[in-house]
Coordinates of C-alpha atoms in Angstrom, one line a residue:
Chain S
X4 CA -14.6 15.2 13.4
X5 CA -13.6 13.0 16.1
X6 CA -9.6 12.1 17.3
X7 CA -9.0 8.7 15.9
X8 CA -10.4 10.6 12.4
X9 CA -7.9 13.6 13.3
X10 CA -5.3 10.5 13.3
X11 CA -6.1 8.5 10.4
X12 CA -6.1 11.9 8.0
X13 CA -3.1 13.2 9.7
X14 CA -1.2 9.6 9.3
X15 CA -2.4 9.3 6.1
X16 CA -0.8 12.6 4.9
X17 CA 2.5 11.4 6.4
X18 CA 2.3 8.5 4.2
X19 CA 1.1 10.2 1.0
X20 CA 3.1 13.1 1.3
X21 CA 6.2 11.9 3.0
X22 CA 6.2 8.2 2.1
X23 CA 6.5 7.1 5.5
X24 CA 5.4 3.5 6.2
X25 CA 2.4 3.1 8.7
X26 CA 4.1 1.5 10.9
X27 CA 6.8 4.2 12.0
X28 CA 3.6 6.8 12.5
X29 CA 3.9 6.3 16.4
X30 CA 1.9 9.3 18.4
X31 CA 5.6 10.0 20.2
X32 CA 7.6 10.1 16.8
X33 CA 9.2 13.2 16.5
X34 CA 8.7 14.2 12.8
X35 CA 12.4 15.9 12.3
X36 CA 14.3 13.0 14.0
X37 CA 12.3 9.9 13.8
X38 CA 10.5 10.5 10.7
X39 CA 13.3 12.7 8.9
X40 CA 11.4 15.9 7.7
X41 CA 13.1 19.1 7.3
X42 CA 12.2 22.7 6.9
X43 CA 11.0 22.6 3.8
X44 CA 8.9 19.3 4.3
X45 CA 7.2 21.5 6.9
X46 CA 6.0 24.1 4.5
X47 CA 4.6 21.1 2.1
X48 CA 3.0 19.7 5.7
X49 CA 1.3 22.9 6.3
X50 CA -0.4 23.0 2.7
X51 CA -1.2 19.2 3.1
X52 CA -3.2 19.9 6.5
X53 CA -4.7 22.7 5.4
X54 CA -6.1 20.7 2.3
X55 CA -7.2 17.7 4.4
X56 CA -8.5 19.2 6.8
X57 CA -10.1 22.4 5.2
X58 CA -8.3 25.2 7.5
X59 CA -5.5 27.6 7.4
X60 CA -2.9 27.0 10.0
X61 CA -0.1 29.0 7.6
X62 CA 0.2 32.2 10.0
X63 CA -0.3 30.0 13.2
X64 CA 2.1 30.5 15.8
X65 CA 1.5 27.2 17.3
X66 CA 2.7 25.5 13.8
X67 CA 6.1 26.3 15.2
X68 CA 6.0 24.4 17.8
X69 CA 4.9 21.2 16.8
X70 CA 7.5 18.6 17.5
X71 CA 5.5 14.7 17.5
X72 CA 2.6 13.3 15.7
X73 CA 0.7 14.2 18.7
X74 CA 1.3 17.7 18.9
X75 CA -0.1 18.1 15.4
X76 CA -3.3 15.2 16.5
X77 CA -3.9 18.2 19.4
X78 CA -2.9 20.9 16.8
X79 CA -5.5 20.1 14.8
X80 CA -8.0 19.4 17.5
X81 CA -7.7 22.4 19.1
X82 CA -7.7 24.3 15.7
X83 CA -11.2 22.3 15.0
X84 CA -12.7 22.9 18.3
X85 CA -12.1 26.8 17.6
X86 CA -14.1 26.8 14.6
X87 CA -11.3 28.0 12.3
Chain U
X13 CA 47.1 22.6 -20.7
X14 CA 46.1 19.5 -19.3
X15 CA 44.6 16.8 -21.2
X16 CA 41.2 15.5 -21.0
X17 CA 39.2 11.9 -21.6
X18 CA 36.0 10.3 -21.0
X19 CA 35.9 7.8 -18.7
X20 CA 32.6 7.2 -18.2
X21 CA 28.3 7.3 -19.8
X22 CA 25.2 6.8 -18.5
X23 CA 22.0 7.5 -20.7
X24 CA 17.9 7.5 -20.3
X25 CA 16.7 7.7 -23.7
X26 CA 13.8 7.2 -25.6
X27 CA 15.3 3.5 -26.4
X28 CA 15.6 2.6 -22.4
X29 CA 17.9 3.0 -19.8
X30 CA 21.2 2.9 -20.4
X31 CA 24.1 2.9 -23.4
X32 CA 23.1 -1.2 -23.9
X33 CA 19.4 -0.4 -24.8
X34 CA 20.2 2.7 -26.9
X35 CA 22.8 0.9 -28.8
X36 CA 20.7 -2.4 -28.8
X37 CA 17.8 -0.6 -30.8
X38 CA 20.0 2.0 -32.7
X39 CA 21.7 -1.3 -33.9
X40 CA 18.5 -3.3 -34.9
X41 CA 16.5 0.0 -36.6
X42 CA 13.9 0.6 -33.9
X43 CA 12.1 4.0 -34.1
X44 CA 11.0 5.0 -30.7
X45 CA 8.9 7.6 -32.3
X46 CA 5.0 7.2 -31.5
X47 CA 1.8 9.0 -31.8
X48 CA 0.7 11.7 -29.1
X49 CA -2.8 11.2 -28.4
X50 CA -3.0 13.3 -25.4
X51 CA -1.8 16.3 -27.5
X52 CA -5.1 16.3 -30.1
X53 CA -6.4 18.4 -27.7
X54 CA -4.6 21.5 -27.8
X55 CA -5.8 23.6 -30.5
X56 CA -3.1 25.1 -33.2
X57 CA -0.9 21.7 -32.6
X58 CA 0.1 20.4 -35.9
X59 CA 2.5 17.8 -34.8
X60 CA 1.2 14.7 -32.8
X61 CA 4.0 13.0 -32.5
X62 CA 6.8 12.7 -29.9
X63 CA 9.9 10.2 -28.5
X64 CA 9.1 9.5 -24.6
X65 CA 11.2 7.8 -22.4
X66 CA 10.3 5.6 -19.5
X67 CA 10.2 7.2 -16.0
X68 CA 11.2 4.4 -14.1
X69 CA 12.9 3.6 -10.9
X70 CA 12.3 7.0 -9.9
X71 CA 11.7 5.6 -5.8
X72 CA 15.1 4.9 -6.0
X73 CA 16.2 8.3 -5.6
X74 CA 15.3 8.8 -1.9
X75 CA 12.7 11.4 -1.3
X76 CA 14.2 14.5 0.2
X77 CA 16.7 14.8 -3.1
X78 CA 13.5 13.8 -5.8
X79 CA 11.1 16.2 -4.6
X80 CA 13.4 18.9 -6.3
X81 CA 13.5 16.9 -9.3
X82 CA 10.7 17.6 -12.1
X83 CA 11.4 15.2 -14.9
X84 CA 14.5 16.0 -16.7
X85 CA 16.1 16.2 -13.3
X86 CA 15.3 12.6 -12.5
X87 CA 16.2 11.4 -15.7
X88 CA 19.9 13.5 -15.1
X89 CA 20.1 12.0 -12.3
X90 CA 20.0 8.4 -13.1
X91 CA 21.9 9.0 -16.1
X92 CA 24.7 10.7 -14.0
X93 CA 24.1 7.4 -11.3
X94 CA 25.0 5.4 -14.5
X95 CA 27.8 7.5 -15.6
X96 CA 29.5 7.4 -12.2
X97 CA 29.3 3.9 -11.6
X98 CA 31.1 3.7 -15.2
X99 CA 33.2 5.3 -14.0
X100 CA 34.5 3.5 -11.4
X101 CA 34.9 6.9 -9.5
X102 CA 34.2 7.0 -5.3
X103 CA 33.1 10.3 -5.1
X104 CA 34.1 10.1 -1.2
X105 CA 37.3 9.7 -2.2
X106 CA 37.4 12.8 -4.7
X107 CA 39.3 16.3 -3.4
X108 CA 35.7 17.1 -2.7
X109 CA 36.6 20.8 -4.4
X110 CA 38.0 19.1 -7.3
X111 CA 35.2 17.1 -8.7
X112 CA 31.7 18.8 -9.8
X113 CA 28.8 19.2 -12.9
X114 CA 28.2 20.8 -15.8
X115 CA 24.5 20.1 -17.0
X116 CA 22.7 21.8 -19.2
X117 CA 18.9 21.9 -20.6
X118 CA 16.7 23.9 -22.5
X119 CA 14.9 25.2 -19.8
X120 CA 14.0 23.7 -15.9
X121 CA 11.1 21.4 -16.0
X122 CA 8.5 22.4 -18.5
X123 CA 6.0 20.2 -16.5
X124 CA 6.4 21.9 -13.3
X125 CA 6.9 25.3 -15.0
X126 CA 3.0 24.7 -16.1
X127 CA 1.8 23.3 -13.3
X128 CA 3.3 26.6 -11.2
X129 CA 1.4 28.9 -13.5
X130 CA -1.7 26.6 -13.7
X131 CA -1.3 27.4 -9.9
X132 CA -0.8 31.1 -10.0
X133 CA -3.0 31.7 -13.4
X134 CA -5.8 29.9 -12.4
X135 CA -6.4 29.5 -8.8
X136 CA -4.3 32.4 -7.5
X137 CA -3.0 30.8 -4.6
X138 CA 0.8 30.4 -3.7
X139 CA 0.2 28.8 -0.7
X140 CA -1.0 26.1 -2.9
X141 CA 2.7 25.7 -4.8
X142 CA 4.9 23.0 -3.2
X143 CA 8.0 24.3 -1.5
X144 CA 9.9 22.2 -3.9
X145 CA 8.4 23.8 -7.0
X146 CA 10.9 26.4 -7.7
X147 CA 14.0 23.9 -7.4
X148 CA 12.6 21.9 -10.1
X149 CA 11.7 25.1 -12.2
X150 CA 15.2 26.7 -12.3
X151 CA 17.3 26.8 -15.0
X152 CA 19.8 24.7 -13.6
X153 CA 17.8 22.6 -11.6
X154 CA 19.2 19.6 -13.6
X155 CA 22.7 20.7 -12.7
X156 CA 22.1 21.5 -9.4
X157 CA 19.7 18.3 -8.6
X158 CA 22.3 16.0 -9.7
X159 CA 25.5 17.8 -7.4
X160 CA 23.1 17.4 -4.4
X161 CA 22.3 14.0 -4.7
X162 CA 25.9 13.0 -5.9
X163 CA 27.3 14.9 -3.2
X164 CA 29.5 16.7 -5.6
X165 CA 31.1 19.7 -4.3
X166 CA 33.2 21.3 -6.7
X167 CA 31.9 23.2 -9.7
X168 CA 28.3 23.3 -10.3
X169 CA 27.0 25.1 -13.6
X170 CA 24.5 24.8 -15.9
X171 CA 25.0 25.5 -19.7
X172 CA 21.5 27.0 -21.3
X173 CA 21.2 27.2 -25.1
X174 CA 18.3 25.1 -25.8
X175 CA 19.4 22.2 -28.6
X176 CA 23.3 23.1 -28.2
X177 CA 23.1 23.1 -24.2
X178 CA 24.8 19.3 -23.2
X179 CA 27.8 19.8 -26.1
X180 CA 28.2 23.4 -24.6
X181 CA 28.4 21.7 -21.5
X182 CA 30.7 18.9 -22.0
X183 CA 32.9 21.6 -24.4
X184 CA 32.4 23.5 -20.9
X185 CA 33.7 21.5 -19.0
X186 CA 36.4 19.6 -20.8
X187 CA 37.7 23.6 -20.9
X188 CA 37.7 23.7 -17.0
X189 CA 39.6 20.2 -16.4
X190 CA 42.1 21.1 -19.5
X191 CA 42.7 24.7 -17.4
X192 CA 43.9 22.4 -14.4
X193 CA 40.9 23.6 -12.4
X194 CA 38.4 20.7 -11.9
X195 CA 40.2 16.8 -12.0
X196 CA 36.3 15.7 -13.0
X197 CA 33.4 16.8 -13.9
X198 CA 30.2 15.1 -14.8
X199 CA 29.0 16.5 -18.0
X200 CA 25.8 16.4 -20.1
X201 CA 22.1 17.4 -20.7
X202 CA 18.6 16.6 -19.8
X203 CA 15.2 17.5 -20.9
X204 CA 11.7 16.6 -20.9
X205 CA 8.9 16.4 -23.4
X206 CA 5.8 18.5 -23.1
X207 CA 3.4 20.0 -25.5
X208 CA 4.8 23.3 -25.2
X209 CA 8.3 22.3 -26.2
X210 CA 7.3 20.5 -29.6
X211 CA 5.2 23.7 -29.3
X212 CA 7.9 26.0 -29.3
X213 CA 8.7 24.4 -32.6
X214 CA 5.0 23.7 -34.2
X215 CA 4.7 27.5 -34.4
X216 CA 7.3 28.0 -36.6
X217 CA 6.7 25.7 -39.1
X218 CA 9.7 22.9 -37.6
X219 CA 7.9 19.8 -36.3
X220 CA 7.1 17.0 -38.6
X221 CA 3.6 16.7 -39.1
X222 CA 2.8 14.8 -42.1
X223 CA 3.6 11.6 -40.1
X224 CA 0.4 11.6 -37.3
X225 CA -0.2 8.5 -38.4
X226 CA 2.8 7.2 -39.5
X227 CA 4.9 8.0 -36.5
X228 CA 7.9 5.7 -37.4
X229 CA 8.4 7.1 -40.4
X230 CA 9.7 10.7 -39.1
X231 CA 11.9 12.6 -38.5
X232 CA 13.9 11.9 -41.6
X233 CA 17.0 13.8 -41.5
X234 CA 18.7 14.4 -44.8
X235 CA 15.5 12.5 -47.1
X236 CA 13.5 14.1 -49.8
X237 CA 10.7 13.9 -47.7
X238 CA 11.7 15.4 -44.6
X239 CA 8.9 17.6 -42.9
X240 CA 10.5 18.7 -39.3
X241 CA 11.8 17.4 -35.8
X242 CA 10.2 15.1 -33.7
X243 CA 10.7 16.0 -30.0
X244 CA 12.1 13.4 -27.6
X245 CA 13.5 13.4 -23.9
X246 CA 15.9 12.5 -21.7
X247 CA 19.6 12.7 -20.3
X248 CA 22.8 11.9 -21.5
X249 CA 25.6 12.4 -18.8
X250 CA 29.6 11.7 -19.6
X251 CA 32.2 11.4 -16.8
X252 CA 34.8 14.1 -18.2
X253 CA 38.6 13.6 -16.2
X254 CA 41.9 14.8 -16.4
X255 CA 44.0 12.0 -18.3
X256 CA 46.4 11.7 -15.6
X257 CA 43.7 11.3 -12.8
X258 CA 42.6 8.9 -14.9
X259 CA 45.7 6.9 -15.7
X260 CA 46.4 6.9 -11.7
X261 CA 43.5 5.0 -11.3
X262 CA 43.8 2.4 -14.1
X263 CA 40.8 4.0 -15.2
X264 CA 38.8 2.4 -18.9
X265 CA 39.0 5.4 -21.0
X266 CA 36.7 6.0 -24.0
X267 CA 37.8 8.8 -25.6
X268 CA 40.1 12.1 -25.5
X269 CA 38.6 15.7 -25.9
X270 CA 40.8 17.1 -28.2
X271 CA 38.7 20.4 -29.7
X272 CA 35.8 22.2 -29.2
X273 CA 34.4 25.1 -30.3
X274 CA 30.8 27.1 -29.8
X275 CA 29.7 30.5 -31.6
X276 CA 26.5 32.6 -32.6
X277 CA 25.6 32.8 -36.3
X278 CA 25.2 36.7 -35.6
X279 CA 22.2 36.4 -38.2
X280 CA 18.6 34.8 -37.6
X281 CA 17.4 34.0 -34.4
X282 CA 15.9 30.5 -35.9
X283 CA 17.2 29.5 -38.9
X284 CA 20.6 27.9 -39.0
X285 CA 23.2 29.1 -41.6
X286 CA 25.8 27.3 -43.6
X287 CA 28.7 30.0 -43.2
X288 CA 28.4 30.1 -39.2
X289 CA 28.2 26.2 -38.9
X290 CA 31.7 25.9 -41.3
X291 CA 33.1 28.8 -38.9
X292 CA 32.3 26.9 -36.2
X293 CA 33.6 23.2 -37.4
X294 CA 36.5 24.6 -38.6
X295 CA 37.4 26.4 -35.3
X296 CA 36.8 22.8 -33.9
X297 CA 39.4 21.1 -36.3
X298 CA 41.8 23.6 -35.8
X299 CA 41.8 23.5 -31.6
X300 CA 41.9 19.9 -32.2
X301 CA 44.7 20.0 -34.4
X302 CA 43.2 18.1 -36.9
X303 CA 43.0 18.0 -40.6
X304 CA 39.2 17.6 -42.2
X305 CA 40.5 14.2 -43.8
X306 CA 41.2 13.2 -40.3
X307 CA 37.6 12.9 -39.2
X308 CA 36.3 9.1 -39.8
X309 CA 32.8 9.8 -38.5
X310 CA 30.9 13.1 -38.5
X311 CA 27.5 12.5 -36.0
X312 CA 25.5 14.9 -37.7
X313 CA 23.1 17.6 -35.7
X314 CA 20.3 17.0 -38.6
X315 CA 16.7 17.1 -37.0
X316 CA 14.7 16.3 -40.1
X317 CA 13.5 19.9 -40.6
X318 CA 13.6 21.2 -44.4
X319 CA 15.7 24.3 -43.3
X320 CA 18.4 23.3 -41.0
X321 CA 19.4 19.8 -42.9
X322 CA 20.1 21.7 -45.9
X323 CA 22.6 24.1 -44.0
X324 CA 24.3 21.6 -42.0
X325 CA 24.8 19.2 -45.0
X326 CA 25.9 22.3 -47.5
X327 CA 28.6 23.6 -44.5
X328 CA 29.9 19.3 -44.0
X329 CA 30.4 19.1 -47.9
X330 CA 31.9 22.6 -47.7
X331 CA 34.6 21.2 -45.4
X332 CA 34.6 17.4 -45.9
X333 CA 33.3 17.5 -49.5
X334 CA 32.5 13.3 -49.5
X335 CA 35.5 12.3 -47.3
X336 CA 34.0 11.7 -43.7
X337 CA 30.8 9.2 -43.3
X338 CA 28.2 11.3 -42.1
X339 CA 24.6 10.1 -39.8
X340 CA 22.4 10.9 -37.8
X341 CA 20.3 9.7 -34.8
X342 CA 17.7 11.5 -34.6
X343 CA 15.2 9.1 -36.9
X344 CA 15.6 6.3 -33.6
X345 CA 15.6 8.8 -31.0
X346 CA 14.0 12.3 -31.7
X347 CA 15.4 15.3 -31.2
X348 CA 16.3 14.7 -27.3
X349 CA 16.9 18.9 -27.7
X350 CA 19.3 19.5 -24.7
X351 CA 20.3 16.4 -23.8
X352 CA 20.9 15.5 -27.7
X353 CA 24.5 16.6 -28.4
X354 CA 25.6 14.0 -25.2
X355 CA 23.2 11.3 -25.8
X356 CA 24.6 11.4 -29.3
X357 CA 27.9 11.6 -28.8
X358 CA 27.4 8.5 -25.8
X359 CA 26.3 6.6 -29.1
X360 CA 29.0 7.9 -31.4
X361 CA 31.7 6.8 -29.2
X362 CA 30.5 3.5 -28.7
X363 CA 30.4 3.4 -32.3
X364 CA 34.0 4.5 -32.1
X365 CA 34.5 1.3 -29.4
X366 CA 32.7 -1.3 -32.1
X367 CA 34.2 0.2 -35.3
X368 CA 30.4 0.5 -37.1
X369 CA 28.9 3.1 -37.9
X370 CA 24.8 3.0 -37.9
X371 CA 22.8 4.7 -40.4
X372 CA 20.7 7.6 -40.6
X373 CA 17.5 6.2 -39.9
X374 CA 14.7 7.0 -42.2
X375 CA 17.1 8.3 -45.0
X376 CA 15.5 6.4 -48.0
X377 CA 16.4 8.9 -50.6
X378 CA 18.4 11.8 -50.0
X379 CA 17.1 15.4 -50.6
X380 CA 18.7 16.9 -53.2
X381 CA 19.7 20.3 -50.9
X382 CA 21.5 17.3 -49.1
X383 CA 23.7 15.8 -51.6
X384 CA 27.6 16.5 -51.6
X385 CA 28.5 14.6 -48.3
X386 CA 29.1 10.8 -47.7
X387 CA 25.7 9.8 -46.1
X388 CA 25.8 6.5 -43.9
X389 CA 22.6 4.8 -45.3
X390 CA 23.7 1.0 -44.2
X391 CA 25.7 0.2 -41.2
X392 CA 29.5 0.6 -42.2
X393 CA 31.9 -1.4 -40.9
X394 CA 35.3 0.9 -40.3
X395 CA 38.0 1.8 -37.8
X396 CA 37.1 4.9 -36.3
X397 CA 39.8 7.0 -34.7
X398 CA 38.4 10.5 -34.5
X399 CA 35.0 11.7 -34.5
X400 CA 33.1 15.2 -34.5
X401 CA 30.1 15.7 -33.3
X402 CA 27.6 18.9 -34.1
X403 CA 24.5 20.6 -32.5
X404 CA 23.2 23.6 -33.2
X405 CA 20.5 25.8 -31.5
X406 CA 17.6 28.5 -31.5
X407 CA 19.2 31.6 -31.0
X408 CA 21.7 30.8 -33.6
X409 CA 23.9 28.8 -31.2
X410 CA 26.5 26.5 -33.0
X411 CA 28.7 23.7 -31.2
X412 CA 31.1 21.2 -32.4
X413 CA 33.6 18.7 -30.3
X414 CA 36.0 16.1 -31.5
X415 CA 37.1 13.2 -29.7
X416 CA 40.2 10.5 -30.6
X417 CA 40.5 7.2 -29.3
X418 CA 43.3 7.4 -27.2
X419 CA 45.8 4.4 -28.6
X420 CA 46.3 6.6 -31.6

């Protein structure tokens, strides 16, 4: 799986899951402040990675400190890369 | 005690959104009964047939407050949106301690209570259950969904007793407001179809199911050929305030609360009874104040099922005899189960309003266990000053509230 496919899954769970328009899903976009998540959307963003992308990231330390779009586009990199 | 009226309504019902389109096809005898055809498939189903509402509008409701709604909590909540803006009440501008819900259902979302144990039945994986699931499974998650998107602050209850649960709740809360504790509170019911709640009543023998393929023709409450309920869904919400609140504001007032009254029949945990339905009417007329001969319109419980017709009509002709016209809704609607006893009584006080009152739909011939009381089989044309409306429950719940127009 290559980054821009990391992107276009992540983005599109953003705008499935969240209803966020394309447009606003900017790499820098902080998800609580610019795209208006909150806790619990983050549990519901968890289970929606894990699904698209076919790994478990629940017990993840990292998971905590996600903050943008790209933190989760290196998130999920990284979590690829390892083989999980 | 303080006195309380209705100054607002707001209604999803099988008939459309909002009082207009339940009144415009009460008024021109439309049935929204139809045929089921997703239900063939579950085995041991008798009854196919079922009142739906439209879920519409739903992206309205911005995300973070709908994805704690399951159904009936949508539909609540538009209905309350309806209600308020009836109202004419800022709910900014409320003592935000002073203004709250009461709204009751049967249970939380059937659909999302079966999609949680389709989850934890059948895949056995909770990491698969939306955070948001539980919110839309809890027993007040109608109550509760509409406070957080209203932003109301004050009381927040839900009232659970299945077919009785939005007249307990409006009998609730016009108790609160008349205590001087709440100045409003938005009262009503909501609830949702789904196989297992026409289910619930298949099994014992209370759904209509003679009409598969007929599904206009039933329910038929009070006719000879009655054969059970028809389920239908929805919400009825009423905005319940203090009269002088109300009067501050120049508020349009529909109706005073003047009784109420709830009890158990003490006696079967399904089958209405005659003698607690009487004991609980008459409790009603007395809190009211109000003399049997009093009562211009009775909107009648009646569901269409052989048993609990009979009992209602024998305890109205035990108390009324043939003095107060008698219908009911259900042949239009369904039995909208929690969110009947407001949806209904939305109708009955506009029929208050227009001084008609619509028949019972489907009553061609009355059942002989149903004669004795002054059955509405053609739209009457009357002044209506007081009105009393019934519902009565599984569990052997029995409510009754009357209302007045307030210029008499």
């Amino acid at each position: 799986m290559n980054e821009q496919e990391i992107i276009d899954i992540t983005n599109r769970v953003f705008e499935e899951s969240f209803e966020i328009e394309k447009d606003r899903l900017k790499p820098d976009a902080h998800i609580f402040t610019d795209l208006g998540l909150d806790s619990l959307d983050v549990v519901d963003l968890v289970a929606a990675l894990q699904k698209s992308f076919g790994v478990n990231i629940r017990n993840e330390e990292k998971v905590r400190n996600i903050r943008t779009l790209k933190d989760i586009y290196d998130f999920i990199s990284a979590i690829k890369k390892e083989g999980h | 005690m303080k006195r309380v009226v209705i100054t607002g309504a707001g209604v999803i019902s099988p008939l459309g959104s909002g009082v207009h389109s339940l009144m415009e096809g009460i008024a021109s005898g439309k049935s929204a009964v139809r045929y089921m055809e997703e239900w063939a498939r579950y085995c041991g189903m008798n009854s196919h047939v079922a009142a739906p509402a439209e879920l519409k509008d739903e992206k309205k409701i911005p995300r973070q407050n709908r994805r704690s709604m399951g159904r009936m909590s949508i539909f609540a909540a538009q209905a309350a949106e309806q209600a308020l803006a009836d109202s004419g009440i800022n709910v900014t501008r409320m003592q935000p301690d002073r203004m709250g819900c009461i709204i009751g259902s049967t249970t939380g979302s059937a659909i999302s209570i079966s999609k949680a144990f389709e989850i934890m039945l059948f895949q056995k994986d909770l990491s698969l259950l939306p955070s948001s699931m539980f919110f839309q499974c809890m027993s007040h998650s109608a109550a509760m969904n509409v406070a957080q998107y209203l932003g109301l602050t004050g009381y927040v209850m839900a009232t659970s007793a299945a077919c009785a649960s939005s007249l307990q709740a409006i009998g609730t809360g016009y108790e609160i407001i008349s205590s001087g504790r709440q100045d409003v509170l938005l009262c009503g019911g909501a609830e949702e179809l789904h196989p297992s709640v026409t289910g619930s009543f298949d099994v014992v023998f209370a759904t209509s199911v003679k009409y598969n393929q007929d599904p206009q023709k039933t329910p038929r409450p009070f006719d000879k050929d009655r054969d059970g309920l028809v389920c239908g869904e929805g919400s009825g919400i009423l905005v319940l305030e203090e009269y002088e609140h109300a009067v501050r504001r120049n508020a349009k007032i529909y109706a005073e609360i003047t009784g109420y009254n709830t009890c158990g029949s003490g006696s079967h945990i399904s089958q209405s009874e005659d003698k607690s339905i009487v004991q609980c009417i008459s409790g009603t007329l007395k809190n009211a104040q109000v003399t049997y001969e009093e009562i211009d319109y009775i909107n009648a419980h009646a569901t269409g099922t052989i048993q609990g017709d009979k009992e209602e009509a024998s305890a109205i002709k035990q108390i009324f005899g043939k003095t107060a016209p008698v219908s009911s809704l259900k042949g239009h609607i369904g039995h909208t189960l929690g969110a009947s006893g407001a949806i209904e009584l939305i109708a009955a006080l506009y029929m208050m309003d227009k001084g008609i009152i619509y028949p019972t739909f489907n009553l061609d011939e009355i059942a002989p266990d149903c004669e004795g009381i002054n059955h509405v089989m053609k739209p009457v044309e009357k002044e209506i000053n007081t009105i009393l409306k019934n519902c009565f429950a599984f569990g052997g719940i029995n409510a009754a509230l009357v209302c007045r127009r307030l210029n008499k």
